[in-house]
CSV table of C-alpha atoms in Angstrom, one decimal:
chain,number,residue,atom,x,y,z
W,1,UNK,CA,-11.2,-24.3,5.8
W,2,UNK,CA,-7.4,-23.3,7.2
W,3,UNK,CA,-6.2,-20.5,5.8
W,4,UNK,CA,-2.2,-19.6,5.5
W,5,UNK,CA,-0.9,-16.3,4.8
W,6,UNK,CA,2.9,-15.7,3.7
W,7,UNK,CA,4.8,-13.0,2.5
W,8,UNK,CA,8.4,-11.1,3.0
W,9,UNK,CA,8.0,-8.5,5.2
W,10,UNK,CA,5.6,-6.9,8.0
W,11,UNK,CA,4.0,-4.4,5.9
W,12,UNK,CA,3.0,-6.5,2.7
W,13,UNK,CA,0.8,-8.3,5.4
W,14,UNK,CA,-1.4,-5.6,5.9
W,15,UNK,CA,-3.1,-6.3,2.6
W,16,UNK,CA,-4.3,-9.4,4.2
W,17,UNK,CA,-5.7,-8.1,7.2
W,18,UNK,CA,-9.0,-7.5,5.9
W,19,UNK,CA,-9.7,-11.1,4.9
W,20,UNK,CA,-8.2,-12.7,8.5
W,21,UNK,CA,-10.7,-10.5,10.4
W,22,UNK,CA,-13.3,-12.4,9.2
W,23,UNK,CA,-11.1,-15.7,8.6
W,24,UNK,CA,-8.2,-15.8,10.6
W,25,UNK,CA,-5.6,-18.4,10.2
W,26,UNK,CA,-1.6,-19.0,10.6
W,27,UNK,CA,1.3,-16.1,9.0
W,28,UNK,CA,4.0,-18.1,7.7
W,29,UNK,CA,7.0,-16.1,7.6
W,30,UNK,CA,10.7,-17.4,6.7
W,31,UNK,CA,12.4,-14.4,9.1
W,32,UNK,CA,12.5,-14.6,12.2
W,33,UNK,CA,12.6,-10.6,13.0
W,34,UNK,CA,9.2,-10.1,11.0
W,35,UNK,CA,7.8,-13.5,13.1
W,36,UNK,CA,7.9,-11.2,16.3
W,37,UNK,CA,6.9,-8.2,14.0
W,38,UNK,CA,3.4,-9.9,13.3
W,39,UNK,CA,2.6,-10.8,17.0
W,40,UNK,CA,3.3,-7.0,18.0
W,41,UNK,CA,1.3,-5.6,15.0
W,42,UNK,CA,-1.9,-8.2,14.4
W,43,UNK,CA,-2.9,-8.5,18.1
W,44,UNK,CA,-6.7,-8.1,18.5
W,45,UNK,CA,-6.9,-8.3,14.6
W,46,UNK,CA,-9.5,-11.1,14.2
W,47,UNK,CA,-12.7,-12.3,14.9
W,48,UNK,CA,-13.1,-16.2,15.1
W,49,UNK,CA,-16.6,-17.8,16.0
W,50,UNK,CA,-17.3,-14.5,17.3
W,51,UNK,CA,-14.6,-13.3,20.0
W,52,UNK,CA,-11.4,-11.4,19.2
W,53,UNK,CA,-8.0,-13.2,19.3
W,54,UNK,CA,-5.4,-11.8,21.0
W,55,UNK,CA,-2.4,-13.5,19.2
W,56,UNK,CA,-2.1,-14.6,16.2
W,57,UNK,CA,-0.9,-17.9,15.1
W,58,UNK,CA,2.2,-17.2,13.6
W,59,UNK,CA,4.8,-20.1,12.1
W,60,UNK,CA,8.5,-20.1,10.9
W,61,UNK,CA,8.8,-21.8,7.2
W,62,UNK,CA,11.8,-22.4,5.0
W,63,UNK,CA,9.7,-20.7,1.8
W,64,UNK,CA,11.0,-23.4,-1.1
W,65,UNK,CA,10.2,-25.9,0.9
W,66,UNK,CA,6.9,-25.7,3.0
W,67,UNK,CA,5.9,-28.5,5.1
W,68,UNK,CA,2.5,-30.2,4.7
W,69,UNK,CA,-0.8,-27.2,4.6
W,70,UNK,CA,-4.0,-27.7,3.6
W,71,UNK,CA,-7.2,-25.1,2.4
W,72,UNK,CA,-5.9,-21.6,0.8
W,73,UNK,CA,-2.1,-20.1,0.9
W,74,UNK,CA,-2.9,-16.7,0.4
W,75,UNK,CA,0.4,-14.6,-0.7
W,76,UNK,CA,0.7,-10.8,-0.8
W,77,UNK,CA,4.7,-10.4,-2.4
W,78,UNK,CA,5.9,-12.2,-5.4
W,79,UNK,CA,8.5,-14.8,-3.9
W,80,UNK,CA,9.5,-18.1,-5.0
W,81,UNK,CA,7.7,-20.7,-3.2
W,82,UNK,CA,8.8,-24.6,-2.7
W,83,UNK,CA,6.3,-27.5,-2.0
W,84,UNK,CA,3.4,-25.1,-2.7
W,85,UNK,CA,1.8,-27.8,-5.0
W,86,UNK,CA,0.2,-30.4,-2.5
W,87,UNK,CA,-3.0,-31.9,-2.6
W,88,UNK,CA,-5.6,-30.2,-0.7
W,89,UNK,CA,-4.0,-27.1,-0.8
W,90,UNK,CA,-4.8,-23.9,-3.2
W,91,UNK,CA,-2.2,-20.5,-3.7
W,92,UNK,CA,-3.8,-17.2,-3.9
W,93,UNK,CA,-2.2,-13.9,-4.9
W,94,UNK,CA,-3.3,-10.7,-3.0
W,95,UNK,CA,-0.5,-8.4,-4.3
W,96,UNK,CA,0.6,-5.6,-2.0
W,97,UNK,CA,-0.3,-1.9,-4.0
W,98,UNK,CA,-0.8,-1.5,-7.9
W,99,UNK,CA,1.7,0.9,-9.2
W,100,UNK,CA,4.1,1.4,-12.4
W,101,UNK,CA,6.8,-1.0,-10.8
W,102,UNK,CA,8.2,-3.5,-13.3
W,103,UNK,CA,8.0,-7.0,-11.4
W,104,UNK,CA,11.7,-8.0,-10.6
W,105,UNK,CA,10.0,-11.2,-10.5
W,106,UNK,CA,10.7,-14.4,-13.1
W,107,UNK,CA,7.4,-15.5,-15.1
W,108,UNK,CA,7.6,-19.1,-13.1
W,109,UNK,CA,7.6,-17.1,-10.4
W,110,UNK,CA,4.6,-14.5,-10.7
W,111,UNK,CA,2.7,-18.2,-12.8
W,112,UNK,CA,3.2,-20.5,-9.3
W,113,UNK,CA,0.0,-19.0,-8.2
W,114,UNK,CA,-4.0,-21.3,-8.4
W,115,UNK,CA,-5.9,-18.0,-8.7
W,116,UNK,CA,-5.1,-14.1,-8.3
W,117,UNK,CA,-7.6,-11.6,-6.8
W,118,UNK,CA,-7.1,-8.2,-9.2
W,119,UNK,CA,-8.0,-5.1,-7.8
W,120,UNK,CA,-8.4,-4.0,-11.1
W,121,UNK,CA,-7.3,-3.6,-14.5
W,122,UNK,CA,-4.1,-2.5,-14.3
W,123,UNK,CA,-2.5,-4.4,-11.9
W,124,UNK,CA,-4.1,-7.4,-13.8
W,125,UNK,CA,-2.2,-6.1,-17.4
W,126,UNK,CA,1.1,-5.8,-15.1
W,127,UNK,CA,0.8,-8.9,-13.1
W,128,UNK,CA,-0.3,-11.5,-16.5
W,129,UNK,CA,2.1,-10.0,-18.7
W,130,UNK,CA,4.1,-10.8,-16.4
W,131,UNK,CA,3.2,-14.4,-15.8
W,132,UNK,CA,1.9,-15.2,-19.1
W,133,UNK,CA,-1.2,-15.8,-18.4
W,134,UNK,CA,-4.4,-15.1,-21.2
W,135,UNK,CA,-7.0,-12.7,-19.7
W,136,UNK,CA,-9.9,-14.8,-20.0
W,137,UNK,CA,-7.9,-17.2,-17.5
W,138,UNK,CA,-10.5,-18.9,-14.8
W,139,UNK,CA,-7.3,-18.2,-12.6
W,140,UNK,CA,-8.2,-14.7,-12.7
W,141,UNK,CA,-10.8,-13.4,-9.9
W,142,UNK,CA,-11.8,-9.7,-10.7
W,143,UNK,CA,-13.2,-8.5,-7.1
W,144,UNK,CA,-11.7,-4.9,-7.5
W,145,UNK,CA,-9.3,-3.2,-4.3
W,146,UNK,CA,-10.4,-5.0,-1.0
W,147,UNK,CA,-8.2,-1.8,0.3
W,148,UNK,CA,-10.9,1.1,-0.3
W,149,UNK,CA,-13.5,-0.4,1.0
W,150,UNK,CA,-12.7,1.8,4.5
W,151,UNK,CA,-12.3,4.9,2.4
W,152,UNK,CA,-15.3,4.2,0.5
W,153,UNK,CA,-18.0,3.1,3.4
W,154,UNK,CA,-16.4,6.3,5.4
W,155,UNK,CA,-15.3,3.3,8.3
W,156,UNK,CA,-12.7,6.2,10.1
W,157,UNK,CA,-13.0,8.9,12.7
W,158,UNK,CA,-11.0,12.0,10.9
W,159,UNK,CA,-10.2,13.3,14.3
W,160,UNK,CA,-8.8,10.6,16.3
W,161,UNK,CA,-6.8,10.0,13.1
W,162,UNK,CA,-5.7,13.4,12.9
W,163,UNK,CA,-4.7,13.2,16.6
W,164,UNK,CA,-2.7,10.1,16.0
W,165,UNK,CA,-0.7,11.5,13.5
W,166,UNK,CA,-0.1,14.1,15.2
W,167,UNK,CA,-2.1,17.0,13.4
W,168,UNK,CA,-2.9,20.1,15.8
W,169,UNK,CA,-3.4,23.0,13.7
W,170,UNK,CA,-6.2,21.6,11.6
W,171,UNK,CA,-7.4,25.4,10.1
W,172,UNK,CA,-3.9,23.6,7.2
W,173,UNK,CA,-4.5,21.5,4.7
W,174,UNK,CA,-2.1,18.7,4.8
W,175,UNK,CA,0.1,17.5,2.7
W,176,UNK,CA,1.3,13.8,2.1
W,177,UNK,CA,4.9,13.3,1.0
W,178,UNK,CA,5.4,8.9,0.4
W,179,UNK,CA,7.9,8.2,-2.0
W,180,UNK,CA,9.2,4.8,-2.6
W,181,UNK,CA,12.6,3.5,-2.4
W,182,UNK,CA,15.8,2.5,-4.3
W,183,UNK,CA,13.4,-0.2,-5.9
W,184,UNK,CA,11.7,2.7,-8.5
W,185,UNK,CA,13.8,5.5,-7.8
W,186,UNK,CA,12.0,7.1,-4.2
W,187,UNK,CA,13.0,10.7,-4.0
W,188,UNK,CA,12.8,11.0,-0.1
W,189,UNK,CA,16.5,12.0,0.0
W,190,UNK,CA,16.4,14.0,-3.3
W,191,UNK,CA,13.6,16.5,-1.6
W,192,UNK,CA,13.7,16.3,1.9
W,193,UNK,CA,15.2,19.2,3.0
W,194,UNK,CA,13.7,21.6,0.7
W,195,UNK,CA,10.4,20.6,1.6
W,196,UNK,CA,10.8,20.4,4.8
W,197,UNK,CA,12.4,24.1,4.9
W,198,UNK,CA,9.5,25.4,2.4
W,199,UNK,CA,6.0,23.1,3.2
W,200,UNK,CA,5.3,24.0,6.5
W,201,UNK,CA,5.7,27.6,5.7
W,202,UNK,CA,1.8,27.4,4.5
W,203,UNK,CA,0.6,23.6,5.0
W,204,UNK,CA,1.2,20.6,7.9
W,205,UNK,CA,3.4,18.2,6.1
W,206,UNK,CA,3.2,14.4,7.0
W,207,UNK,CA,6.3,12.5,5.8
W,208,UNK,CA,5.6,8.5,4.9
W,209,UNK,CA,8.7,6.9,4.5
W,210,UNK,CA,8.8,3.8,2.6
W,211,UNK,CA,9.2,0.8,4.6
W,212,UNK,CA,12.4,0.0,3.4
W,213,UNK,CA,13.9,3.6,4.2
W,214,UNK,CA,11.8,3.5,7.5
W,215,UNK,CA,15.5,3.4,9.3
W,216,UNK,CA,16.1,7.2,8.0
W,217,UNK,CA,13.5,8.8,9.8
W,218,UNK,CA,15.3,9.5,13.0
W,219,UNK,CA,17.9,11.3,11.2
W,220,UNK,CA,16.3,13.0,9.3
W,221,UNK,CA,13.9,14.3,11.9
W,222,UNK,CA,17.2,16.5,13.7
W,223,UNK,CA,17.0,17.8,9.7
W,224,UNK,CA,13.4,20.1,10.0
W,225,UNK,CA,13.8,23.0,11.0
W,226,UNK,CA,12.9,24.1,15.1
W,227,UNK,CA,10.1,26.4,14.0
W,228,UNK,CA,8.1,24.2,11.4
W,229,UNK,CA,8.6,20.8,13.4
W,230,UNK,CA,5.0,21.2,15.2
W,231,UNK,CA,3.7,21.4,11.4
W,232,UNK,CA,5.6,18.3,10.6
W,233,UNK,CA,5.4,14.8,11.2
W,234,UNK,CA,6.7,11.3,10.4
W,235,UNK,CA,4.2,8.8,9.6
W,236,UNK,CA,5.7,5.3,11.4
W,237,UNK,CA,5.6,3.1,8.4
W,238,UNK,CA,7.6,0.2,10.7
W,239,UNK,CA,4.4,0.3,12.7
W,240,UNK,CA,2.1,-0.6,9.5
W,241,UNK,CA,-1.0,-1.0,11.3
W,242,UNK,CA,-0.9,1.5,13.9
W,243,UNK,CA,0.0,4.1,11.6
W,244,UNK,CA,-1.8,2.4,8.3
W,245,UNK,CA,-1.3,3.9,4.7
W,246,UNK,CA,-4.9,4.4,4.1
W,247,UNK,CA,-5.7,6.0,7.5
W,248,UNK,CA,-2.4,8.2,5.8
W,249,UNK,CA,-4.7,9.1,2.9
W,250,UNK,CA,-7.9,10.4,3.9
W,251,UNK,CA,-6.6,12.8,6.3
W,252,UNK,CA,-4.6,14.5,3.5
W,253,UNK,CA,-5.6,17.0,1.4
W,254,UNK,CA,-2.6,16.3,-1.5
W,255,UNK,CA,-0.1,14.0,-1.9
W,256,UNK,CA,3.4,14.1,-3.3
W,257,UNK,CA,4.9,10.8,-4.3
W,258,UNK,CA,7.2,9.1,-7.2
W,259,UNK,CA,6.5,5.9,-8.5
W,260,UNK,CA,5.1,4.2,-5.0
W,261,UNK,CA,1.9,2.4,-5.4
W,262,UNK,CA,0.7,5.6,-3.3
W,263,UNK,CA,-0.4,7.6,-6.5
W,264,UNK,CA,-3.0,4.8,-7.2
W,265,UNK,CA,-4.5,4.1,-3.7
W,266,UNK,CA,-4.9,7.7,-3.3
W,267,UNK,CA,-7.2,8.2,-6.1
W,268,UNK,CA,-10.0,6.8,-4.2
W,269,UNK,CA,-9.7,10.4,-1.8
W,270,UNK,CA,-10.4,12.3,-5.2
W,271,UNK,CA,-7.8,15.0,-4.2
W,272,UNK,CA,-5.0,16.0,-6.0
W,273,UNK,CA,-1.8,14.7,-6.9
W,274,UNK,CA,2.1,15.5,-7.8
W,275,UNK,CA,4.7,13.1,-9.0
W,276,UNK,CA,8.1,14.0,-7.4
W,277,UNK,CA,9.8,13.3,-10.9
W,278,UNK,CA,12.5,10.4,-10.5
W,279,UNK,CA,14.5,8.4,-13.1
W,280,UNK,CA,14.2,4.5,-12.8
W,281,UNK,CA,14.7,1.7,-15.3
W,282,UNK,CA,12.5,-0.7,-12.8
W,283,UNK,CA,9.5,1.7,-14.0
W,284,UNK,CA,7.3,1.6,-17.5
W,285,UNK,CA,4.7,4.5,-17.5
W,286,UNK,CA,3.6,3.7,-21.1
W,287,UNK,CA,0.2,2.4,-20.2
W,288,UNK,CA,-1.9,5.3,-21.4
W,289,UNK,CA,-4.9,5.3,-19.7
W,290,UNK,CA,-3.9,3.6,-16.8
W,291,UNK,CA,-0.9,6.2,-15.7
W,292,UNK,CA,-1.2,8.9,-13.6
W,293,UNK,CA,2.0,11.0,-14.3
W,294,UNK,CA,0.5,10.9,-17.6
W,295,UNK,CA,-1.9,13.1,-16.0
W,296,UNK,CA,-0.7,15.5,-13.2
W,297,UNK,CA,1.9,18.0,-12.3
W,298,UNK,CA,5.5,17.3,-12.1
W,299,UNK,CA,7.5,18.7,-9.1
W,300,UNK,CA,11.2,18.4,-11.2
W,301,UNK,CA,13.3,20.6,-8.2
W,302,UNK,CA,13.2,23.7,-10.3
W,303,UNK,CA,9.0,24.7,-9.8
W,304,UNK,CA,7.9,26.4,-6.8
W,305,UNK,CA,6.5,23.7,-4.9
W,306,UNK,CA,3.9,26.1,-2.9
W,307,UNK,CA,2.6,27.4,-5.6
W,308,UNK,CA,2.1,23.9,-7.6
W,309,UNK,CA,0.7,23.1,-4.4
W,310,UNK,CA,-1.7,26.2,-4.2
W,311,UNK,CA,-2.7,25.6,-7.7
W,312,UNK,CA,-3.9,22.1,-7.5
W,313,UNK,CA,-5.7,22.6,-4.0
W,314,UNK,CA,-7.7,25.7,-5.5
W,315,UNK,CA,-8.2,24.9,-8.8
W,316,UNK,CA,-7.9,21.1,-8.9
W,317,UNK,CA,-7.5,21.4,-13.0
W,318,UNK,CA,-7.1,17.1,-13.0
W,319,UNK,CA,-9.9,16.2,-11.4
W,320,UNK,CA,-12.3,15.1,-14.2
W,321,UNK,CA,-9.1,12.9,-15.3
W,322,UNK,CA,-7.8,11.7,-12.1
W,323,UNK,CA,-12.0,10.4,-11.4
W,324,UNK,CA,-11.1,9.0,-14.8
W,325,UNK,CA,-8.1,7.3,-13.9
W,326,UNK,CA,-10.0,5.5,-10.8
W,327,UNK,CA,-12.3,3.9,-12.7
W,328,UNK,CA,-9.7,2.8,-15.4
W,329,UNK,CA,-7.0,1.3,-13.2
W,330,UNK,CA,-10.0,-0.1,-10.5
W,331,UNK,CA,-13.3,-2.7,-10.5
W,332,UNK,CA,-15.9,-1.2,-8.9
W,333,UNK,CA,-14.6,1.1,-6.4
W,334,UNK,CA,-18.3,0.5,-4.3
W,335,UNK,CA,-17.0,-0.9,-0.7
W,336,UNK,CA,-17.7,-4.3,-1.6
W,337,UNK,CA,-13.9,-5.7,-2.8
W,338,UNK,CA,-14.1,-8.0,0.7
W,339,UNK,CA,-16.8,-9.1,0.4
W,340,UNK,CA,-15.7,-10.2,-2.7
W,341,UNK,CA,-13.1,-11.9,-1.5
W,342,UNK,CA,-13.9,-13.3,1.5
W,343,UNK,CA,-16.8,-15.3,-1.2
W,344,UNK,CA,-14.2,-16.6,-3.7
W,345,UNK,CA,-11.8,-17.7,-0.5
W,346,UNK,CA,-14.4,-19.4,1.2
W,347,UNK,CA,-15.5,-21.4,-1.5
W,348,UNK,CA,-12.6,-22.0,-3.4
W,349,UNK,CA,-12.5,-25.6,-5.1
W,350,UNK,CA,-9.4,-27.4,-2.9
């Protein structure tokens, strides 16, 4: 079976990378700046009849019009694709994050897919609402998030993470700042400087830009001040697998975030969360049950920050609900979700 993965940029790939280490294949990209982004970033990444690759197989597409594939397109953004229906040849959707994000997507568009492996029930009410789709669809493959499984079978070394990132006074708890960008309002401009100025005072403070405001970080970094900087660091989010969101998450004790996708991979750590409040019409948090700043505190620019922090380290007063929250918004949560979906893929009906 060949197996294709396309997508828009570098770092929605990294929601394929579990299934091409055990199945490698081709990245079809249609830039030619994230072509030479993949070769730098999924060296060494997969394991084919037993030996490790050294480069991937990566190929340049016009994306509404593909040339002739065959076996599984697997896609992790919502894109319009052109000559996707050919004979032989089956789409899957892998969507990058669940989150509170309205799809800027059309319905043909987010519909153009054979089958979509869910993570769990919320992104699966976002993503057919959005396509039209019924629930009871055979299109639908429930295999919950292929993303924990790391988190949840303990696959990490805390301390070489921690040295990675950067983290040398470890007697801190560390907090996680990753807001999102223009696309849901990201607050990394709004708060920078205040919690860069106030943080570090008590906690290390790691700083995840989004991708799409990686460009910023430089700047920003002449903006901490001298005597907090060995307390603060800048996660590399243009580096997506060297410095990978999840390995991001279970070195943190708290994280801070607005409407990124963020505040629902982190509930697999269990620790507590803040929303750094934003205003976005690209955003619906109506999905009671299923919402988590219908559940924590909400860091508006007026609260002391340290001492919201404080009170959700000590007394963790949402844990019950946010334990809640995981197992409404995700299937099974049990270190299985690739396993899941390395079955469906492998025996897909092409």
């Amino acid at each position: 079976m060949n197996y294709h993965y396309i997508s828009h940029v570098l770092y929605q790939f990294i929601y394929s990378e579990p299934i091409y280490r055990e199945l490698g294949g081709t990245f079809l990209v249609w830039r030619p700046a994230v072509r030479w982004k993949v070769y730098r970033d999924f060296r060494f990444h997969t394991k084919v009849g037993g030996r490790w690759l050294s480069l991937p197989r990566v190929r340049l597409v016009d994306r509404l019009n593909l040339p002739r594939l065959s076996g599984v397109l697997i896609a992790n953004s919502l894109y319009e694709l052109g000559g996707h229906r050919q004979d032989g040849l089956r789409t899957v959707l892998m969507y990058h994050g669940t989150s509170d994000k309205i799809p800027r997507a059309s319905q043909e568009v987010v519909n153009q897919f054979d089958y979509y492996l869910l993570a769990g029930p919320k992104n699966e009410k976002r993503l057919t609402a959005a396509a039209g789709i019924d629930l009871d669809s055979p299109r639908l493959v429930r295999v919950g998030n292929w993303m924990f499984d790391r988190v949840v079978n303990g696959e990490y070394d805390l301390d070489r993470l921690r040295a990675r990132f950067g983290l040398t006074d470890v007697s801190r708890p560390t907090i996680l700042y990753a807001p999102t960008w223009a696309y849901g309002g990201g607050t990394l401009l709004q708060n920078f400087d205040h919690f860069v100025q106030t943080i570090p005072r008590e906690y290390n403070l790691i700083i995840r830009p989004h991708y799409a405001e990686r460009h910023l970080a430089p700047r920003l970094a002449r903006r901490i001040p001298r005597k907090y900087r060995k307390h603060v660091m800048f996660a590399n989010s243009g580096k997506p697998m060297h410095h990978h969101y999840i390995d991001n998450l279970v070195i943190a004790d708290l994280l801070i975030s607005d409407t990124s996708s963020m505040l629902y991979e982190y509930l697999i750590t269990r620790r507590p969360i803040i929303i750094s409040a934003t205003d976005s019409d690209e955003v619906t948090t109506s999905d009671e049950g299923m919402s988590v700043p219908h559940v924590v505190d909400h860091y508006t620019g007026k609260e002391d920050i340290l001492r919201l922090i404080r009170r959700n380290l000590v007394e963790q007063p949402y844990r019950n609900d946010l334990e809640r929250l995981l197992q409404s918004c995700f299937y099974f949560n049990d270190g299985h979700s690739t396993s899941r979906c390395l079955d469906f893929l492998k025996h897909v009906p092409v």
